[in-house]
mmCIF file of C-alpha atoms in Angstrom:
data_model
loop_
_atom_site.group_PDB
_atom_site.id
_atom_site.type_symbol
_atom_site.label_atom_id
_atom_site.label_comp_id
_atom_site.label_asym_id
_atom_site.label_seq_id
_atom_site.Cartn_x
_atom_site.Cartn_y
_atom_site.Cartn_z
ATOM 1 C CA UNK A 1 -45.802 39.359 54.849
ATOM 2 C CA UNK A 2 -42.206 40.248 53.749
ATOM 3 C CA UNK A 3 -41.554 41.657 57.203
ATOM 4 C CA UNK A 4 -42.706 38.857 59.289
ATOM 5 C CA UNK A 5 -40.497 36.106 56.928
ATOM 6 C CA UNK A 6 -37.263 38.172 57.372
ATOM 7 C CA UNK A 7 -35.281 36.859 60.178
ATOM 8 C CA UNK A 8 -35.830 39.649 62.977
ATOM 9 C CA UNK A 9 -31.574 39.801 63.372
ATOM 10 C CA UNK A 10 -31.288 40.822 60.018
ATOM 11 C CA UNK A 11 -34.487 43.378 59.788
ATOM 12 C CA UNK A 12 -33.308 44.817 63.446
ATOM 13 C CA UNK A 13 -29.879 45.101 61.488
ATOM 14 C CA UNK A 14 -31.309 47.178 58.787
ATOM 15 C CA UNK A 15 -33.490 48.936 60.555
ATOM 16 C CA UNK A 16 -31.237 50.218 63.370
ATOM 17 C CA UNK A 17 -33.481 48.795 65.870
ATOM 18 C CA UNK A 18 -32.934 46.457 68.958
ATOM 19 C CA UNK A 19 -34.038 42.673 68.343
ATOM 20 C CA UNK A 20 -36.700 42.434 70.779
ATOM 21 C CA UNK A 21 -38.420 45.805 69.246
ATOM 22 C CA UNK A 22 -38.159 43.705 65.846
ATOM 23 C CA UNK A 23 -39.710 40.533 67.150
ATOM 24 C CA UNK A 24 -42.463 42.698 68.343
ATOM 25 C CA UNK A 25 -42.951 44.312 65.272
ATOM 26 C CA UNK A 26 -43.334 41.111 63.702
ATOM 27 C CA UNK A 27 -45.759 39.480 66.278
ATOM 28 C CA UNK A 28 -47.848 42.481 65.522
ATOM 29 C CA UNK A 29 -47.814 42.397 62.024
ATOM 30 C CA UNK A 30 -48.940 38.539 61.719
ATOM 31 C CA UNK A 31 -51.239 39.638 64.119
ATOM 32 C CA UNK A 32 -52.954 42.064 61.776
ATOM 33 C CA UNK A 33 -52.465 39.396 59.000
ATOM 34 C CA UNK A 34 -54.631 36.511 60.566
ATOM 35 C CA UNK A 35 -57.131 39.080 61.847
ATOM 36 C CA UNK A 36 -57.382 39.947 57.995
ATOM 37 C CA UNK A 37 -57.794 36.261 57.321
ATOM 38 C CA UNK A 38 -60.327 35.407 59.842
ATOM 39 C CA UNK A 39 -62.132 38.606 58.359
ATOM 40 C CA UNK A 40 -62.030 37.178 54.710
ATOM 41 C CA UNK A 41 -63.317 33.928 56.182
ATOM 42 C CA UNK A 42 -65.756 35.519 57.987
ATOM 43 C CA UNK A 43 -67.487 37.494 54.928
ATOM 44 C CA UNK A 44 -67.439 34.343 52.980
ATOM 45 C CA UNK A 45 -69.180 32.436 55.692
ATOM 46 C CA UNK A 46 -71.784 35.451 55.850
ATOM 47 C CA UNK A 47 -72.565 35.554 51.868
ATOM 48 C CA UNK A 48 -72.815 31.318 52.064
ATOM 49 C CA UNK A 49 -75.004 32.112 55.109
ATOM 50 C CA UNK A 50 -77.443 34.856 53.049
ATOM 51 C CA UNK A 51 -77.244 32.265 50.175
ATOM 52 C CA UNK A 52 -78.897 29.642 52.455
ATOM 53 C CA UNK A 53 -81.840 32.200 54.414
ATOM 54 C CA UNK A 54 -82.444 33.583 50.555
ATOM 55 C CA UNK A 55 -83.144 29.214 49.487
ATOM 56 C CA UNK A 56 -85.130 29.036 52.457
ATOM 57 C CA UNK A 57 -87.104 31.852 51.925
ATOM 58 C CA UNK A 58 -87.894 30.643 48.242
ATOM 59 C CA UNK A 59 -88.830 27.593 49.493
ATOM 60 C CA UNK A 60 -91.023 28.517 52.311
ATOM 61 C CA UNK A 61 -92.689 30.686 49.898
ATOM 62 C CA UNK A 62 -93.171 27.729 47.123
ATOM 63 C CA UNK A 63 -94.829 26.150 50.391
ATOM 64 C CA UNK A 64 -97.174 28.144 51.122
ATOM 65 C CA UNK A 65 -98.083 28.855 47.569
ATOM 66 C CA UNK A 66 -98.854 25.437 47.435
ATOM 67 C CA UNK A 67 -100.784 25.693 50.492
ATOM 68 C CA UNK A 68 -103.022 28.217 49.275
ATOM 69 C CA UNK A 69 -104.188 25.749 46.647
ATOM 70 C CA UNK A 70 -106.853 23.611 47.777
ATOM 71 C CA UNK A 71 -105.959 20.240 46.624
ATOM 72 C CA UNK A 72 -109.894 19.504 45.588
ATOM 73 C CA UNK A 73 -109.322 21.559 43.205
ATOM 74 C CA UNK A 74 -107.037 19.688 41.421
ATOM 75 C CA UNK A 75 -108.760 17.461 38.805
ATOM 76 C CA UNK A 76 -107.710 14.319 37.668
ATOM 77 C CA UNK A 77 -105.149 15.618 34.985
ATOM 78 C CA UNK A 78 -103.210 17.209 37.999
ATOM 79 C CA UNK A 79 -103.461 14.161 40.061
ATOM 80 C CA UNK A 80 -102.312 11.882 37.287
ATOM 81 C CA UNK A 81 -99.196 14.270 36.630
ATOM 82 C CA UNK A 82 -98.347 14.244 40.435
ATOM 83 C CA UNK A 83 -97.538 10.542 40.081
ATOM 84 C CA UNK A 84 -93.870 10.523 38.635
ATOM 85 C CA UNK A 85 -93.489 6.904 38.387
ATOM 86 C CA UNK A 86 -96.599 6.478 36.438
ATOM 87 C CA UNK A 87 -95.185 7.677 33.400
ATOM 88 C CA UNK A 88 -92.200 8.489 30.765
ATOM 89 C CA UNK A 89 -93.687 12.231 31.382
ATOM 90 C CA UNK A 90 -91.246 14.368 33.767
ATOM 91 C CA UNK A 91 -92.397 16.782 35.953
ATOM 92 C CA UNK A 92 -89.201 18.924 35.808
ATOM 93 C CA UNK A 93 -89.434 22.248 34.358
ATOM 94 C CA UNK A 94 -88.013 23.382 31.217
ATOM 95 C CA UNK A 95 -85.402 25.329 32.753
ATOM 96 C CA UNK A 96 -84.606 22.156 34.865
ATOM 97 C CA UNK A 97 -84.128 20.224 31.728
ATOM 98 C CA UNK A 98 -82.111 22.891 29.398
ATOM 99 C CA UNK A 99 -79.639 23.136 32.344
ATOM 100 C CA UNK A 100 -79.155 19.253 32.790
ATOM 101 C CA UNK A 101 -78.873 19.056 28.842
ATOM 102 C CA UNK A 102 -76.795 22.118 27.745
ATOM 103 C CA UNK A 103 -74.306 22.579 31.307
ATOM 104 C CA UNK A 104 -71.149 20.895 31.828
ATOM 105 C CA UNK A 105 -71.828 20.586 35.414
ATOM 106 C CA UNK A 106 -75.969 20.541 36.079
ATOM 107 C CA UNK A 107 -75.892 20.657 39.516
ATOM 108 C CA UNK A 108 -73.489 23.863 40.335
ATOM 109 C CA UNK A 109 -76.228 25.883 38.232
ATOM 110 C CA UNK A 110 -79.316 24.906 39.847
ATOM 111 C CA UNK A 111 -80.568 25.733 42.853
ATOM 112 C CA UNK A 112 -80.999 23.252 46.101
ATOM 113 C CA UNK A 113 -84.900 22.868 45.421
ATOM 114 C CA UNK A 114 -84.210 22.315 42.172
ATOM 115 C CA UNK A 115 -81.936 19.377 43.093
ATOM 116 C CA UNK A 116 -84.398 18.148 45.180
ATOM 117 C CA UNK A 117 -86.671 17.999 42.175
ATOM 118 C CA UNK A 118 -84.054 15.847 40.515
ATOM 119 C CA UNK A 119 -83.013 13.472 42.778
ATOM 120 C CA UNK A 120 -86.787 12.738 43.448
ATOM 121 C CA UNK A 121 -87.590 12.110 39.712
ATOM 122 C CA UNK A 122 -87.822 8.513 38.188
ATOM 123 C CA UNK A 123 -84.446 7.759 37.034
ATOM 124 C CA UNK A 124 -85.858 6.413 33.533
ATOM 125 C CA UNK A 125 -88.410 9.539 33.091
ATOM 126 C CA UNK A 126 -85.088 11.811 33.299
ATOM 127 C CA UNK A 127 -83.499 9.377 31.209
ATOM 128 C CA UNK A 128 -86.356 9.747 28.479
ATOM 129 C CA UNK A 129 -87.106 13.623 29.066
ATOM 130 C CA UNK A 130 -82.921 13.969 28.612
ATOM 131 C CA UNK A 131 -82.488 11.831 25.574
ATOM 132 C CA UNK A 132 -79.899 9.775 27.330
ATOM 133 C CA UNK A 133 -79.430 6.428 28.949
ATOM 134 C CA UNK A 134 -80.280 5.351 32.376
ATOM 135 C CA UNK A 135 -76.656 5.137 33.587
ATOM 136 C CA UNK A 136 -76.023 9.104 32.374
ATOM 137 C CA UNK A 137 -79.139 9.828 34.196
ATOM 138 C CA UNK A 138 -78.577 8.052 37.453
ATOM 139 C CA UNK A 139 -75.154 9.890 36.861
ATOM 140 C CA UNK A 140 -76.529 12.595 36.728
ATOM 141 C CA UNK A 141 -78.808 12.246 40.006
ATOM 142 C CA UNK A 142 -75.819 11.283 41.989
ATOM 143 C CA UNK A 143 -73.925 14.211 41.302
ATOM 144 C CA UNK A 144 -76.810 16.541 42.181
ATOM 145 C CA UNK A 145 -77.122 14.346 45.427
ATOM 146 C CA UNK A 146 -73.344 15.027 46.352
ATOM 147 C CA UNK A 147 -74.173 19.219 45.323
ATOM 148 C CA UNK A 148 -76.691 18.939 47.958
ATOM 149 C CA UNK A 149 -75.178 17.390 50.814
ATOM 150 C CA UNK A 150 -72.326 19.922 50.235
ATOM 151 C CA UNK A 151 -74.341 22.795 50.716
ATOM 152 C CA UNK A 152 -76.161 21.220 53.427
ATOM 153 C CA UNK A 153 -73.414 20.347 55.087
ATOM 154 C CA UNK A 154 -72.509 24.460 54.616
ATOM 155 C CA UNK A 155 -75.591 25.396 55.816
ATOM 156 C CA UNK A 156 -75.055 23.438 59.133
ATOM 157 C CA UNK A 157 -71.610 24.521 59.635
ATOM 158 C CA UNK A 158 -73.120 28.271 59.112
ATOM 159 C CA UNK A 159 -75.770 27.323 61.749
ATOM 160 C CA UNK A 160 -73.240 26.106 64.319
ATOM 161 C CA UNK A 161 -71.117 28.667 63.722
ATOM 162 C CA UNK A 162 -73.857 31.487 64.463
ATOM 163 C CA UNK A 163 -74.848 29.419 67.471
ATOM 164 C CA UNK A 164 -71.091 28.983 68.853
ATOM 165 C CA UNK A 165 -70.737 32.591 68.113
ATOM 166 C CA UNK A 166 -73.913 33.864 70.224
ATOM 167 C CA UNK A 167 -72.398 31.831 73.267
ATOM 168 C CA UNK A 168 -68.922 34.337 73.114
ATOM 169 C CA UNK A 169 -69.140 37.752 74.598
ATOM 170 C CA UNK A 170 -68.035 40.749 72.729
ATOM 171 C CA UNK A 171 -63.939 41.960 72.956
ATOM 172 C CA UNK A 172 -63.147 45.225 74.157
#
């Protein structure tokens, strides 16, 4: 990086070498630096990318766990539970609710179907199973709304950029 900001007169000065050797020198090295950069990008655009198939994946597979349950067999306790609006009672899971209690930011710990889970549950039952009030809550919801449009919004990009990059042939 030192090389390329050093005017090429002076570094073909101290390097006993013509000016246009210099300049190419130069060219090549910020060459190798934004290759290194698009690299870097590229690996953190991969791990977001395996972040995203390993969500799916859990999901899918919370899917068809719940598939394999027949709902008849649910009895009326499960049925009454299902209905979130119904009552005070959340449906969150305890790790759902120590995270939105004890964290300073909820929804950078939790995972997307986890925000999900919060953003569908009655504002006052999160309120209640919380301890807080209803604006902290809906607070609350809104920020784990915002987490998961960002990482949708990743997830996209990720797709478009695999698609875009199936379209390019390979360099020599």
């Amino acid at each position: 990086k030192v090389l390329i900001d050093v005017p090429y007169s002076e570094l073909a000065e101290e390097l006993a070498q013509s000016q246009p050797k210099i300049q190419v020198l130069q060219d090549t090295l910020q060459q190798v630096l934004d290759r290194r950069e698009e690299e870097r990008q590229s690996r953190q655009l991969l791990q977001l990318y395996l972040e995203a198939l390993k969500t799916e994946d859990r999901i899918l597979s919370k899917v068809a766990e719940s598939e394999i349950v027949p709902k008849k067999e649910m009895d009326e306790v499960d049925r009454g539970a299902s209905h979130a609006g119904t009552s005070a009672k959340t449906a969150l899971s305890d790790h759902i609710i120590a995270a939105l209690k004890e964290k300073p930011a909820p929804e950078l710990c939790l995972d997307s179907q986890d925000l999900e889970l919060v953003l569908k549950e009655d504002t006052q039952a999160l309120a209640s199973a919380l301890r807080c009030d209803k604006q902290k809550a809906e607070a609350l919801q809104q920020a784990c709304d915002q987490e998961l449009s960002k990482r949708l919004q990743q997830v996209q990009t990720l797709h478009s950029l695999r698609s875009t990059s199936k379209g390019k042939k390979t360099l020599p």
